[in-house]
Amino acid sequence: MLPRAEALAQIEAQEWDIVVIGGGITGAGVAQQAARRGWSVLLVEQRDFAWGASSRSSKLVHGGLRYLKEGDLKTTLHSVRERERLLQEAPGLVELQSFLFADCPDRKPGRWLMQTGLSVYDLMAGQRSHFHADLATTQALAPGLAPPGLRGALVFQDAKTDDARLVLRVLQEARLLGATTLNYLAARALRLEGGRITGLDLQDALGGRSHVVRARSVVNATGAWADRLRAGLGSRPILRPLRGSHLLVPFWRLPVAQSISLMHPRDGRPVFLYCWEGATLIGTTDLDHDESLDTEASITPAEVIYLIEAVNDQFPGARLTPADVSACYAGVRPVIDGGQKDASKASRDHVVRDESGLVTLTGGKLTTFRLMAQDALALAAPHVGKPFTRTDAPVFTPASPLNPRWCASVRQRLQGRYGSLAASLCADAHQENLHGIPGTSTLWLELAVAARYEAVEHLDDLLLRRTRLGILLPHGALALLPRIRRLCAPDLAWSDARWQEETVRYRALITAHYQLPGTMLPEFE
């Protein structure tokens, strides 16, 4: 990655074919697809890459089985096909996950309706992966599963990922194709001439300097913030921000080999729990989010109880309580407002529109970022003055080989995260840094690589997005900070005062947004 100061010095020197605002999966996809076509690309993000919903999702690369129930066949079809593509292109980052849905009498949607949906799901993927398990097989697959009336289960395949790492991998591909990407660079105003967008006013959130950039086209990929940017053109809002919250508990406390998918006994909403990165992840809620988007979203006490109720309905012997929760997180989804009363019934499809040269791309799902990006570029192309054709070319270049003496799981993990740069980024790895961090699937090496190569500007960049230690370990992994500092200090080059400042800032962030409401963190030396 080009050093930040050097990249900032160059952004005003040319007229860009396209400036992408937003560093989540949507913006990353647009940048990668545009750069693949030889367009000059600048991507700017007001906070950190993947700071918003793209690091706070349910971590699933799935076909959207729930959308079949709403009759949204197009979204499901696109999602299933993109899931299969990602499994092939990014092994080690996107992985198969087995799901189990308990078959109980008088529980919606019922065995036969669910089985019909799964048959359509498999047909879309061109394979048959689901089956019905009898009671004995179900209990072997999911020990402790005992919702009322359990008589078996439907088992099917979907996929999971580390959502923030998926964003970073797509951004890496964009940079390899010539794109410039900058975090902590905010779009403050649109520039118009003759009724169309010609550029942007930007402000560096770290240094404070303002920049004016010229652009033939601007893509608004700011997620839940999209209406705010559109308001500068007098456009009417189209979004219904919805909050999705999740809990994490130590895997030993709730060991599930299958992902358990269920309809919440209280309101029939879909909920799941599964093993993710060494912990058990429980989600999600779906509530209107009326708070300011400038403040990080937080889980509410009611949401905590709601998710724990879902777990204890399926695993009554677990007797899970809030005291078992090691971390939580909440994100705000940019869902298109279709006027539905029930938030869960709002469409998850995306929209793309051209307003005076500002191409807004919002809504949609993590899984379908490639298709969404191509829809945006189709509208941007006339402004850029270059031809555009849709393509099925791979998003990811193949991963580079790693030391064959390293264990296969380590190689696959690093190749999944760093792709074609895996060999160069990991070339100086010390053997002790190839070990996993207890309680997680994370390698110590990942911290060192992030500090050296991945534009880490704050401690939360390192622990909440480059790695996920801040939500995988109790108390935001504060107990590991002394070793993390020894490992990362040479590359971050922060003074003692800066480390102290970052620690205080990070601790406040974890307390406010990644722990249960009202939790006080212990002191660590």
XYZ file of C-alpha atoms in Angstrom:
525
model
C 0.000 0.000 0.000
C 1.292 3.458 -0.899
C 2.290 5.404 2.245
C -0.559 7.621 3.385
C 1.307 10.930 3.136
C 2.471 10.116 -0.371
C -1.016 9.067 -1.493
C -2.584 12.226 -0.041
C -0.039 14.387 -1.856
C -1.107 12.945 -5.205
C -4.906 12.912 -5.044
C -5.339 16.479 -6.376
C -2.930 16.017 -9.267
C -5.363 14.359 -11.686
C -9.004 14.071 -12.647
C -10.162 10.642 -11.498
C -12.426 8.515 -13.626
C -14.284 7.551 -10.485
C -14.160 8.517 -6.827
C -15.799 5.997 -4.520
C -17.056 7.273 -1.166
C -17.250 4.490 1.400
C -14.784 1.802 2.443
C -17.139 -1.061 3.237
C -17.816 -4.082 1.043
C -19.958 -2.061 -1.381
C -17.320 0.582 -2.013
C -14.531 -1.993 -2.100
C -16.416 -3.952 -4.758
C -16.946 -0.841 -6.894
C -13.267 0.117 -6.618
C -12.105 -3.379 -7.578
C -14.484 -3.706 -10.517
C -13.640 -0.236 -11.836
C -9.893 -0.750 -11.491
C -10.195 -4.087 -13.324
C -11.554 -2.139 -16.291
C -8.564 0.195 -16.297
C -10.378 3.189 -14.802
C -8.475 5.534 -12.500
C -9.977 4.985 -9.049
C -9.818 6.826 -5.738
C -11.673 5.357 -2.752
C -12.093 7.405 0.428
C -13.527 6.332 3.787
C -14.413 8.801 6.560
C -13.378 6.368 9.311
C -11.629 3.042 8.898
C -12.087 0.476 6.163
C -15.068 -1.788 7.018
C -15.894 0.429 10.019
C -19.650 0.285 9.463
C -21.983 -2.623 8.757
C -19.262 -4.489 6.851
C -17.492 -5.454 10.084
C -20.705 -5.858 12.118
C -22.645 -8.281 9.948
C -23.650 -11.844 10.774
C -20.436 -13.025 9.019
C -22.447 -15.219 6.660
C -21.932 -15.553 2.928
C -25.308 -17.069 2.316
C -27.972 -17.395 -0.286
C -30.640 -15.679 1.749
C -32.887 -18.630 2.430
C -35.142 -16.336 4.467
C -35.840 -14.258 1.344
C -37.503 -17.211 -0.348
C -40.241 -16.939 2.275
C -40.801 -13.334 1.180
C -40.944 -14.422 -2.478
C -37.682 -12.618 -3.290
C -36.362 -15.208 -5.734
C -34.017 -12.819 -7.538
C -32.074 -11.886 -4.396
C -31.829 -15.536 -3.375
C -30.686 -16.693 -6.826
C -28.007 -14.019 -7.087
C -26.836 -14.711 -3.548
C -26.581 -18.474 -4.035
C -24.542 -18.090 -7.205
C -22.237 -15.483 -5.701
C -21.751 -17.670 -2.630
C -20.559 -20.519 -4.845
C -18.185 -18.163 -6.669
C -16.672 -16.872 -3.430
C -16.194 -20.393 -2.060
C -14.185 -21.241 -5.172
C -12.185 -18.005 -5.376
C -11.361 -17.367 -1.713
C -10.813 -20.635 0.171
C -9.607 -20.017 3.696
C -11.559 -16.763 3.834
C -14.984 -17.968 2.694
C -15.753 -21.419 4.101
C -18.613 -23.883 4.021
C -20.763 -23.983 7.139
C -23.277 -26.704 7.927
C -26.662 -25.470 9.205
C -29.229 -27.402 11.204
C -32.888 -26.400 11.526
C -34.814 -28.278 14.214
C -37.965 -30.063 13.077
C -40.634 -29.538 15.735
C -44.427 -29.797 15.452
C -46.347 -26.534 15.412
C -43.167 -24.553 14.727
C -43.096 -22.406 11.597
C -42.200 -22.720 8.799
C -42.707 -26.480 9.250
C -40.734 -29.397 7.844
C -42.340 -29.639 4.429
C -42.318 -25.930 3.662
C -38.713 -25.691 4.853
C -37.760 -28.727 2.777
C -39.379 -27.214 -0.296
C -37.413 -24.024 0.228
C -34.174 -25.972 0.608
C -34.885 -27.896 -2.590
C -35.230 -24.592 -4.463
C -32.071 -23.366 -2.713
C -30.120 -26.419 -3.893
C -31.555 -26.152 -7.400
C -30.270 -22.581 -7.648
C -26.800 -23.745 -6.562
C -26.844 -26.685 -8.979
C -26.339 -29.252 -6.229
C -28.135 -31.209 -3.536
C -26.698 -30.655 -0.067
C -29.673 -30.771 2.286
C -31.168 -33.798 4.020
C -33.561 -34.669 6.820
C -31.927 -36.119 9.933
C -33.879 -38.337 12.291
C -33.905 -37.668 16.033
C -30.860 -39.843 16.841
C -28.782 -38.278 14.050
C -29.886 -34.805 15.091
C -28.801 -35.381 18.680
C -25.433 -36.681 17.449
C -24.935 -33.628 15.234
C -26.026 -31.158 17.914
C -25.682 -32.544 21.443
C -27.929 -30.703 23.863
C -30.344 -29.482 21.196
C -33.790 -29.997 22.737
C -36.477 -27.523 21.719
C -40.017 -28.649 22.645
C -41.141 -31.587 20.524
C -37.848 -32.155 18.698
C -38.271 -35.018 16.239
C -35.383 -34.467 13.840
C -33.803 -31.696 11.781
C -33.160 -30.393 8.310
C -29.459 -30.034 7.560
C -28.122 -27.830 4.756
C -24.986 -25.998 3.621
C -24.223 -22.284 3.485
C -20.990 -20.353 4.069
C -19.299 -17.994 6.514
C -16.451 -15.482 6.439
C -14.631 -12.815 8.402
C -16.544 -9.873 6.946
C -13.913 -7.197 7.662
C -11.166 -9.370 6.183
C -13.291 -9.914 3.078
C -13.448 -6.140 2.635
C -9.691 -5.825 3.101
C -9.016 -8.594 0.579
C -11.224 -6.901 -2.038
C -9.488 -3.576 -1.367
C -6.132 -5.305 -1.793
C -7.259 -6.577 -5.187
C -8.349 -3.050 -6.131
C -4.946 -1.611 -5.185
C -3.109 -4.301 -7.140
C -5.108 -3.134 -10.161
C -4.048 0.491 -9.589
C -6.711 1.949 -7.272
C -5.790 4.381 -4.488
C -7.583 3.752 -1.187
C -7.470 6.024 1.850
C -9.104 5.649 5.249
C -9.880 8.559 7.590
C -10.527 10.855 4.635
C -14.067 12.243 4.723
C -16.189 13.631 1.886
C -17.466 16.987 3.108
C -19.237 18.395 0.040
C -20.054 17.649 -3.582
C -18.901 20.032 -6.303
C -21.306 20.722 -9.166
C -20.825 22.550 -12.452
C -23.563 22.858 -15.028
C -25.878 20.681 -12.959
C -23.567 17.682 -12.654
C -20.999 16.420 -10.172
C -17.412 17.334 -11.031
C -15.589 16.645 -7.809
C -15.481 16.581 -4.038
C -14.235 18.483 -1.030
C -12.387 16.069 1.269
C -10.967 16.471 4.749
C -8.229 14.413 6.336
C -9.536 13.309 9.734
C -5.984 12.686 10.979
C -4.072 15.721 9.781
C -6.972 18.130 9.358
C -5.991 19.283 5.869
C -8.662 19.849 3.208
C -8.379 18.536 -0.346
C -10.320 19.191 -3.526
C -10.414 16.351 -6.029
C -11.799 16.308 -9.552
C -13.842 13.366 -10.748
C -15.735 12.328 -13.856
C -18.021 10.204 -11.703
C -18.685 9.797 -7.981
C -20.160 6.658 -6.423
C -21.966 7.029 -3.111
C -21.291 3.691 -1.360
C -21.694 4.994 2.172
C -24.240 2.441 3.376
C -26.552 3.797 6.054
C -25.108 7.293 5.414
C -26.164 7.338 1.734
C -29.159 9.629 2.226
C -26.991 12.198 3.980
C -24.801 12.634 0.905
C -27.830 12.624 -1.412
C -29.410 15.402 0.633
C -26.787 17.751 -0.811
C -28.598 17.367 -4.133
C -32.034 17.811 -2.599
C -32.920 14.132 -3.004
C -35.551 12.458 -0.843
C -34.476 9.747 1.652
C -34.822 6.128 0.537
C -33.319 4.222 3.495
C -34.694 2.626 6.617
C -31.681 2.109 8.911
C -32.077 -1.159 10.806
C -29.927 -2.274 13.729
C -28.688 -5.829 13.931
C -27.049 -6.873 17.208
C -25.026 -9.968 18.084
C -23.581 -11.734 21.131
C -20.401 -13.770 21.438
C -19.786 -16.373 24.118
C -16.717 -18.577 24.627
C -16.957 -21.731 22.546
C -16.513 -23.943 25.615
C -19.655 -22.387 27.091
C -21.796 -23.159 24.042
C -19.980 -25.676 21.805
C -21.867 -26.061 18.520
C -20.336 -27.855 15.546
C -23.364 -27.051 13.363
C -24.843 -23.645 12.871
C -28.221 -23.809 14.592
C -30.845 -21.913 12.612
C -34.239 -21.224 14.203
C -37.295 -19.050 14.254
C -37.481 -17.156 17.526
C -40.311 -18.566 19.667
C -41.464 -15.073 20.562
C -41.974 -13.508 17.127
C -40.935 -16.033 14.481
C -37.869 -14.063 13.341
C -34.823 -16.015 12.078
C -31.986 -16.353 14.598
C -28.824 -18.462 14.445
C -25.792 -19.470 16.489
C -22.573 -20.990 15.188
C -18.861 -21.330 15.786
C -16.955 -18.384 14.359
C -13.221 -17.758 14.748
C -13.047 -19.809 17.955
C -16.098 -18.348 19.710
C -19.844 -18.934 19.403
C -21.690 -16.140 17.617
C -25.391 -15.518 18.269
C -27.542 -13.225 16.136
C -29.324 -11.279 15.024
C -31.934 -8.664 15.854
C -33.667 -6.463 13.281
C -34.896 -3.162 14.720
C -35.410 0.361 13.468
C -32.383 2.430 14.452
C -33.409 5.960 15.308
C -30.174 7.133 16.915
C -27.505 9.278 15.276
C -25.373 7.510 12.677
C -22.381 9.510 13.911
C -22.328 7.416 17.093
C -21.479 3.735 17.058
C -24.518 1.532 17.483
C -24.817 -0.483 20.698
C -26.871 -3.465 21.763
C -29.753 -2.793 24.159
C -30.636 -4.846 27.266
C -33.843 -5.992 25.540
C -31.851 -7.337 22.586
C -29.539 -9.241 24.912
C -32.477 -10.999 26.546
C -34.082 -11.667 23.161
C -31.000 -13.459 21.814
C -30.399 -15.427 25.012
C -34.038 -16.552 24.955
C -33.485 -17.979 21.466
C -30.457 -19.988 22.614
C -32.144 -21.370 25.716
C -35.195 -22.371 23.691
C -32.994 -24.626 21.555
C -30.513 -25.638 24.284
C -32.465 -25.558 27.564
C -29.665 -27.373 29.362
C -27.216 -24.590 28.537
C -29.007 -22.129 30.832
C -27.180 -19.272 29.173
C -27.260 -15.952 31.028
C -25.884 -12.472 30.301
C -22.929 -13.317 32.572
C -21.760 -15.806 29.913
C -21.459 -13.145 27.199
C -17.855 -12.152 26.479
C -18.613 -9.483 23.851
C -21.337 -7.998 21.706
C -21.609 -5.716 18.714
C -24.277 -3.869 16.762
C -24.348 -2.543 13.226
C -26.765 -0.463 11.173
C -27.929 -1.981 7.885
C -28.826 0.264 4.939
C -32.193 -1.281 4.101
C -34.434 0.229 1.438
C -37.631 1.651 2.926
C -40.520 -0.065 1.191
C -43.097 1.048 3.737
C -43.410 -2.319 5.487
C -44.581 -2.234 9.091
C -42.408 -5.212 10.064
C -38.701 -4.364 9.772
C -37.842 -8.006 9.067
C -39.972 -7.949 5.913
C -38.119 -5.007 4.336
C -36.390 -5.975 1.092
C -32.665 -6.721 1.244
C -32.217 -6.028 -2.449
C -30.039 -3.091 -3.459
C -30.852 0.058 -5.400
C -28.654 2.072 -7.730
C -29.520 5.486 -9.110
C -27.812 8.335 -10.935
C -28.552 11.824 -9.617
C -26.625 14.547 -11.461
C -23.609 12.250 -11.775
C -23.738 11.020 -8.179
C -24.295 7.289 -8.501
C -25.751 5.964 -5.255
C -25.414 2.247 -4.544
C -26.987 1.118 -1.297
C -28.925 -1.718 0.301
C -28.025 -5.235 -0.732
C -26.022 -7.952 0.969
C -22.412 -8.775 1.708
C -22.591 -11.778 -0.604
C -23.629 -9.922 -3.759
C -21.088 -7.083 -3.709
C -19.690 -7.965 -7.172
C -23.072 -7.771 -8.906
C -23.946 -4.584 -7.054
C -20.682 -2.968 -8.141
C -21.341 -3.752 -11.779
C -24.795 -2.184 -11.557
C -23.191 1.023 -10.265
C -20.500 1.073 -12.945
C -23.115 0.667 -15.667
C -24.589 4.020 -14.572
C -21.204 5.654 -14.008
C -19.751 4.699 -17.417
C -21.447 7.465 -19.470
C -20.030 10.086 -17.099
C -16.585 8.499 -17.239
C -16.758 8.352 -21.019
C -15.538 4.784 -21.199
C -17.335 1.621 -22.311
C -18.720 -0.790 -19.764
C -19.600 -4.444 -20.191
C -20.564 -6.914 -17.490
C -18.110 -9.717 -16.873
C -17.780 -12.880 -14.828
C -14.028 -12.388 -14.380
C -12.780 -13.481 -10.928
C -12.641 -10.910 -8.149
C -9.648 -12.566 -6.488
C -6.288 -13.501 -7.898
C -5.034 -16.911 -6.754
C -3.147 -17.037 -3.472
C 0.622 -17.336 -3.534
C 2.223 -20.512 -2.119
C 3.587 -20.490 1.420
C 6.276 -22.464 3.216
C 5.251 -26.142 2.857
C 6.688 -26.843 6.324
C 3.953 -24.696 7.875
C 0.846 -26.662 8.812
C -1.925 -26.757 6.215
C -4.457 -24.855 8.340
C -2.007 -21.976 8.879
C -1.208 -21.783 5.178
C -4.864 -21.807 4.187
C -5.770 -19.115 6.700
C -2.991 -16.777 5.579
C -3.651 -17.413 1.904
C -7.340 -16.679 2.429
C -6.579 -13.351 4.089
C -3.708 -12.119 1.926
C -4.221 -13.870 -1.406
C -1.491 -13.245 -3.971
C 0.481 -11.188 -1.412
C 0.542 -13.957 1.199
C 4.119 -15.018 0.462
C 5.551 -11.491 0.499
C 3.606 -10.301 3.564
C 4.504 -13.407 5.578
C 8.081 -13.827 4.335
C 9.701 -12.755 7.614
C 7.370 -14.697 9.901
C 8.910 -16.043 13.097
C 7.813 -19.512 14.111
C 6.334 -18.349 17.414
C 4.035 -15.942 15.551
C 2.492 -18.805 13.575
C 0.809 -20.034 16.752
C -2.834 -19.308 17.429
C -3.953 -16.863 20.100
C -5.768 -18.940 22.768
C -9.532 -18.819 22.529
C -9.458 -17.716 18.886
C -8.422 -18.875 15.421
C -6.218 -15.777 15.017
C -2.456 -16.102 14.522
C -0.042 -13.728 16.219
C 1.414 -13.119 12.768
C -1.798 -11.412 11.656
C -1.187 -8.598 14.134
C 2.340 -8.056 12.858
C 1.230 -8.031 9.210
C -1.538 -5.550 9.972
C 0.768 -3.185 11.843
C 3.293 -3.200 9.023
C 1.176 -3.194 5.881
C -2.515 -2.451 6.506
C -2.944 1.261 7.263
C -3.587 0.893 11.004
C -4.192 4.368 12.431
C -5.841 3.480 15.752
C -5.821 0.544 18.147
C -9.404 -0.346 17.267
C -8.367 -0.659 13.592
C -5.961 -3.376 14.695
C -8.164 -5.227 17.193
C -11.674 -4.827 15.776
C -11.112 -4.999 12.004
C -7.608 -6.133 10.901
C -8.014 -8.839 13.539
C -11.183 -9.544 15.549
C -9.589 -10.037 18.953
C -11.637 -7.203 20.438
C -14.852 -9.219 20.100
C -13.420 -12.733 20.336
C -11.749 -12.372 23.717
C -13.142 -11.126 27.043
C -12.751 -7.428 27.858
C -11.783 -6.557 24.295
C -8.465 -8.458 24.605
C -7.100 -5.728 26.901
C -5.120 -8.343 28.821
C -3.045 -9.024 25.682
C -2.016 -5.408 25.078
C 1.500 -5.736 26.541
C 2.380 -8.557 24.121
C 0.554 -6.858 21.257
C 2.580 -3.738 21.870
C 5.870 -5.632 21.847
C 4.897 -7.279 18.579
C 3.497 -4.251 16.755
C 5.376 -1.264 18.189
C 8.307 -1.383 15.715
C 5.940 -0.913 12.759
C 3.341 1.385 14.311
C 6.082 3.615 15.750
C 3.811 5.087 18.421
C 5.409 6.886 21.345
C 4.691 5.899 24.960
C 2.237 8.779 25.163
C 0.507 7.687 21.946
C 0.177 4.095 23.215
C -1.380 5.367 26.416
C -3.750 7.620 24.487
C -4.767 4.769 22.168
C -5.286 2.399 25.103
C -7.572 4.861 26.888
C -9.506 5.504 23.680
C -9.853 1.790 22.915
C -10.926 0.909 26.441
C -13.689 3.534 26.325
C -14.839 2.216 22.937
C -15.011 -1.391 24.135
C -16.860 -0.404 27.302
C -19.452 1.668 25.460
C -20.147 -0.487 22.408
C -18.698 -4.005 22.647
C -19.634 -5.101 26.160
C -23.050 -5.677 27.691
C -24.754 -2.442 28.746
C -23.519 -1.317 32.154
C -20.412 -3.534 32.172
C -17.292 -2.165 33.856
C -13.975 -3.490 32.568
C -11.278 -4.616 35.002
C -7.941 -2.852 35.112
C -4.971 -4.467 33.352
C -1.325 -3.681 33.783
